[in-house]
Amino acid sequence: MEETWQVSFESIISQIIDRGYGIIDGFLSEEEITQLNKSLTDHYQAQEFKQAGISKNQDIVKSIRGDEIMWLERNNANTIETEFLNRLEEFMSYVNYTCFLGLRSYEIHYASYPVGTFYKRHLDKFRNDSGRKLSFICYINQQWEPENGGELVLYLPDKDEVVLPLGGRLVVFESDKIEHEVLPANRERRSLTGWLRNID
Ligand code: OGA
Ligand code: MN
């Protein structure tokens, strides 16, 4: 029997091949969303988050980017974080098996956008580091409503794709091709965000 995650991997990969990005819902169960939210809150309260920076120097420029982040490492991950990293690695193997992107490593952080913060239009690629091949964002927001805002906008050649940050939704796109933006929200906006790389 095929696992449900395998079916969703196939779907997201064929979307990426067709149009450079993919979106699937239900990548995480409600229980997993609850657990990851709790972990984020614990890390936040333990002051493990820091203001995110931009470009290679990681300068803090709140008029461009206002989120706070915490990098996730396998060696200090808790049970639910380890499960998430396992699923991510399965996804990476699946991409390698089907797409020949030669993915070798990944980097991932929790992100929390306080009310009213945003990330202006940008590309997820540093000028002197071309290792990032695929960007992925998995939202862990419970009961997110359209009036909460906080949309991710993907700027495509023929249209703007506007994506609500619904809990359990996974968005993957080619890091060096698709410019995107995070719009402000009227409540805190949470995700796990990272990059699959073809160099270590
Ligand atoms: C990023 C980013 C998008 C989102 O962290 O580089 O573009 O929807 N995030 O959170
Ligand atoms: Mn980005």
CSV table of C-alpha atoms and ligand atoms in Angstrom, one decimal:
chain,number,residue,atom,x,y,z
A,1,MET,CA,0.0,0.0,0.0
A,2,GLU,CA,1.2,3.5,-0.8
A,3,GLU,CA,1.8,5.7,2.2
A,4,THR,CA,-0.2,9.0,2.1
A,5,TRP,CA,3.0,11.1,2.3
A,6,GLN,CA,4.2,9.3,-0.8
A,7,VAL,CA,1.1,10.3,-2.8
A,8,SER,CA,1.5,13.9,-1.7
A,9,PHE,CA,5.2,13.9,-2.6
A,10,GLU,CA,4.3,12.7,-6.1
A,11,SER,CA,1.7,15.5,-6.4
A,12,ILE,CA,4.0,18.2,-5.2
A,13,ILE,CA,6.9,17.0,-7.5
A,14,SER,CA,4.7,16.9,-10.6
A,15,GLN,CA,3.5,20.4,-9.8
A,16,ILE,CA,7.2,21.6,-9.4
A,17,ILE,CA,8.1,20.0,-12.7
A,18,ASP,CA,5.1,21.5,-14.5
A,19,ARG,CA,5.3,25.0,-13.2
A,20,GLY,CA,8.2,25.6,-10.8
A,21,TYR,CA,6.2,25.4,-7.6
A,22,GLY,CA,3.9,23.1,-5.7
A,23,ILE,CA,1.4,23.4,-2.9
A,24,ILE,CA,-0.2,20.6,-0.9
A,25,ASP,CA,-2.4,20.6,2.1
A,26,GLY,CA,-2.3,18.1,4.9
A,27,PHE,CA,1.5,17.6,4.9
A,28,LEU,CA,1.1,17.7,8.7
A,29,SER,CA,-1.8,16.3,10.8
A,30,GLU,CA,-3.6,18.4,13.3
A,31,GLU,CA,-1.8,16.6,16.1
A,32,GLU,CA,1.6,17.3,14.5
A,33,ILE,CA,0.7,21.0,14.0
A,34,THR,CA,-0.3,21.2,17.7
A,35,GLN,CA,3.0,19.6,18.8
A,36,LEU,CA,5.1,21.8,16.5
A,37,ASN,CA,3.3,24.9,17.8
A,38,LYS,CA,4.0,23.9,21.3
A,39,SER,CA,7.6,23.4,20.5
A,40,LEU,CA,7.8,26.8,18.9
A,41,THR,CA,6.3,28.4,21.9
A,42,ASP,CA,8.7,26.6,24.2
A,43,HIS,CA,11.7,27.7,22.1
A,44,TYR,CA,10.4,31.2,21.9
A,45,GLN,CA,9.9,31.5,25.7
A,46,ALA,CA,13.4,30.1,26.2
A,47,GLN,CA,14.6,33.1,24.1
A,48,GLU,CA,16.0,30.8,21.4
A,49,PHE,CA,14.6,33.0,18.6
A,50,LYS,CA,16.5,35.9,17.0
A,51,GLN,CA,15.6,38.6,14.6
A,52,ALA,CA,16.1,37.4,11.0
A,53,GLY,CA,18.6,39.1,8.8
A,54,ILE,CA,19.0,39.6,5.0
A,55,SER,CA,21.7,38.7,2.6
A,56,LYS,CA,25.0,37.0,3.4
A,57,ASN,CA,25.8,39.4,6.2
A,58,GLN,CA,22.4,38.8,7.9
A,59,ASP,CA,21.9,42.6,8.4
A,60,ILE,CA,18.7,43.3,10.3
A,61,VAL,CA,16.5,45.6,8.2
A,62,LYS,CA,12.9,45.5,9.6
A,63,SER,CA,11.6,47.6,6.6
A,64,ILE,CA,12.4,44.6,4.5
A,65,ARG,CA,12.1,41.6,6.8
A,66,GLY,CA,10.4,41.4,10.2
A,67,ASP,CA,10.3,37.7,11.2
A,68,GLU,CA,12.2,36.1,14.1
A,69,ILE,CA,13.8,32.7,13.5
A,70,MET,CA,15.3,29.7,15.2
A,71,TRP,CA,17.5,27.2,13.2
A,72,LEU,CA,16.6,23.6,13.7
A,73,GLU,CA,19.4,21.1,14.1
A,74,ARG,CA,18.9,17.3,14.2
A,75,ASN,CA,21.2,16.9,17.2
A,76,ASN,CA,19.0,18.9,19.5
A,77,ALA,CA,15.6,18.2,17.9
A,78,ASN,CA,12.8,16.9,20.1
A,79,THR,CA,10.5,14.0,19.1
A,80,ILE,CA,8.1,15.9,16.8
A,81,GLU,CA,11.0,17.9,15.3
A,82,THR,CA,12.8,14.7,14.5
A,83,GLU,CA,9.7,13.3,12.8
A,84,PHE,CA,9.5,16.5,10.8
A,85,LEU,CA,13.1,16.2,9.7
A,86,ASN,CA,12.7,12.6,8.9
A,87,ARG,CA,9.7,13.4,6.6
A,88,LEU,CA,11.8,16.2,5.0
A,89,GLU,CA,14.7,13.8,4.3
A,90,GLU,CA,12.2,11.3,2.8
A,91,PHE,CA,11.0,14.1,0.6
A,92,MET,CA,14.6,15.0,-0.4
A,93,SER,CA,15.3,11.4,-1.4
A,94,TYR,CA,12.1,11.3,-3.3
A,95,VAL,CA,13.0,14.5,-5.2
A,96,ASN,CA,16.4,13.1,-6.0
A,97,TYR,CA,14.9,9.9,-7.3
A,98,THR,CA,12.5,11.7,-9.6
A,99,CYS,CA,14.1,15.0,-10.5
A,100,PHE,CA,17.9,14.6,-10.6
A,101,LEU,CA,18.5,17.8,-8.7
A,102,GLY,CA,21.4,16.2,-6.8
A,103,LEU,CA,20.2,17.4,-3.4
A,104,ARG,CA,22.7,16.8,-0.6
A,105,SER,CA,21.8,18.8,2.4
A,106,TYR,CA,19.2,21.1,3.9
A,107,GLU,CA,18.8,24.0,6.3
A,108,ILE,CA,15.7,24.8,8.2
A,109,HIS,CA,14.4,27.2,10.7
A,110,TYR,CA,11.2,28.0,12.6
A,111,ALA,CA,9.8,31.4,11.7
A,112,SER,CA,7.5,33.6,13.7
A,113,TYR,CA,6.2,36.8,12.1
A,114,PRO,CA,4.9,39.1,14.9
A,115,VAL,CA,1.6,41.0,14.1
A,116,GLY,CA,2.1,43.5,11.3
A,117,THR,CA,5.5,42.3,10.1
A,118,PHE,CA,6.3,41.1,6.6
A,119,TYR,CA,9.1,40.1,4.2
A,120,LYS,CA,9.3,42.2,1.0
A,121,ARG,CA,9.6,40.8,-2.5
A,122,HIS,CA,12.8,38.8,-2.8
A,123,LEU,CA,14.6,35.7,-4.2
A,124,ASP,CA,15.9,33.0,-1.8
A,125,LYS,CA,19.4,33.0,-3.1
A,126,PHE,CA,22.5,34.7,-1.9
A,127,ARG,CA,24.7,36.3,-4.6
A,128,ASN,CA,27.7,34.2,-3.6
A,129,ASP,CA,25.9,30.9,-2.6
A,130,SER,CA,24.0,29.1,-5.3
A,131,GLY,CA,23.5,25.9,-3.2
A,132,ARG,CA,19.8,26.6,-2.5
A,133,LYS,CA,17.7,24.7,-5.1
A,134,LEU,CA,14.3,24.3,-3.5
A,135,SER,CA,12.6,26.5,-0.9
A,136,PHE,CA,10.0,24.9,1.3
A,137,ILE,CA,7.6,26.4,3.8
A,138,CYS,CA,5.3,24.4,6.0
A,139,TYR,CA,2.8,26.5,8.0
A,140,ILE,CA,1.8,25.6,11.5
A,141,ASN,CA,-1.0,28.2,12.0
A,142,GLN,CA,-4.2,26.8,13.6
A,143,GLN,CA,-7.6,28.2,12.4
A,144,TRP,CA,-6.1,30.8,10.0
A,145,GLU,CA,-8.8,32.8,8.3
A,146,PRO,CA,-8.5,34.9,5.1
A,147,GLU,CA,-9.1,38.1,7.1
A,148,ASN,CA,-5.9,37.3,9.1
A,149,GLY,CA,-3.9,38.2,6.0
A,150,GLY,CA,-0.2,37.0,6.0
A,151,GLU,CA,-0.4,35.7,2.5
A,152,LEU,CA,2.6,34.4,0.6
A,153,VAL,CA,2.6,35.9,-2.9
A,154,LEU,CA,4.5,34.0,-5.6
A,155,TYR,CA,5.3,36.3,-8.5
A,156,LEU,CA,5.0,34.1,-11.6
A,157,PRO,CA,5.5,35.2,-15.2
A,158,ASP,CA,1.8,35.2,-16.0
A,159,LYS,CA,0.1,35.8,-12.6
A,160,ASP,CA,0.6,36.3,-8.9
A,161,GLU,CA,-0.2,33.2,-6.9
A,162,VAL,CA,-1.6,34.3,-3.5
A,163,VAL,CA,-1.3,31.6,-0.8
A,164,LEU,CA,-2.8,31.6,2.7
A,165,PRO,CA,-0.6,30.2,5.4
A,166,LEU,CA,-2.9,27.4,6.5
A,167,GLY,CA,-1.7,24.9,9.1
A,168,GLY,CA,-0.3,21.8,7.5
A,169,ARG,CA,0.1,23.4,4.1
A,170,LEU,CA,3.4,22.8,2.3
A,171,VAL,CA,4.7,25.1,-0.4
A,172,VAL,CA,7.8,24.3,-2.4
A,173,PHE,CA,9.4,26.3,-5.2
A,174,GLU,CA,12.6,26.7,-7.1
A,175,SER,CA,14.8,29.0,-4.9
A,176,ASP,CA,16.6,30.8,-7.7
A,177,LYS,CA,13.6,31.4,-10.0
A,178,ILE,CA,10.5,32.5,-8.1
A,179,GLU,CA,10.4,35.9,-6.5
A,180,HIS,CA,8.0,36.1,-3.6
A,181,GLU,CA,6.7,38.2,-0.7
A,182,VAL,CA,5.1,37.7,2.7
A,183,LEU,CA,2.3,40.2,3.4
A,184,PRO,CA,1.5,41.5,7.0
A,185,ALA,CA,-0.9,39.6,9.2
A,186,ASN,CA,-3.1,40.7,12.0
A,187,ARG,CA,-2.0,37.7,14.2
A,188,GLU,CA,1.3,36.0,14.7
A,189,ARG,CA,2.2,33.9,11.7
A,190,ARG,CA,4.2,30.7,12.2
A,191,SER,CA,6.1,28.2,9.9
A,192,LEU,CA,9.0,25.9,9.4
A,193,THR,CA,10.9,27.2,6.5
A,194,GLY,CA,14.0,25.9,4.8
A,195,TRP,CA,16.0,25.0,1.7
A,196,LEU,CA,17.1,21.9,0.0
A,197,ARG,CA,20.7,22.3,-1.2
A,198,ASN,CA,22.9,20.6,-3.8
A,199,ILE,CA,26.1,21.5,-2.0
A,200,ASP,CA,26.8,21.1,1.7
B,1,OGA,C1,11.5,33.2,3.5
B,1,OGA,C2,10.1,33.3,3.0
B,1,OGA,C3,7.8,32.7,3.0
B,1,OGA,C4,6.6,32.4,3.9
B,1,OGA,O1,11.6,32.9,4.7
B,1,OGA,O2,12.5,33.4,2.8
B,1,OGA,O3,10.0,33.8,1.9
B,1,OGA,O4,5.5,32.2,3.5
B,1,OGA,N1,9.0,32.8,3.6
B,1,OGA,O5,6.9,32.4,5.2
B,2,MN,MN,11.9,33.7,0.8
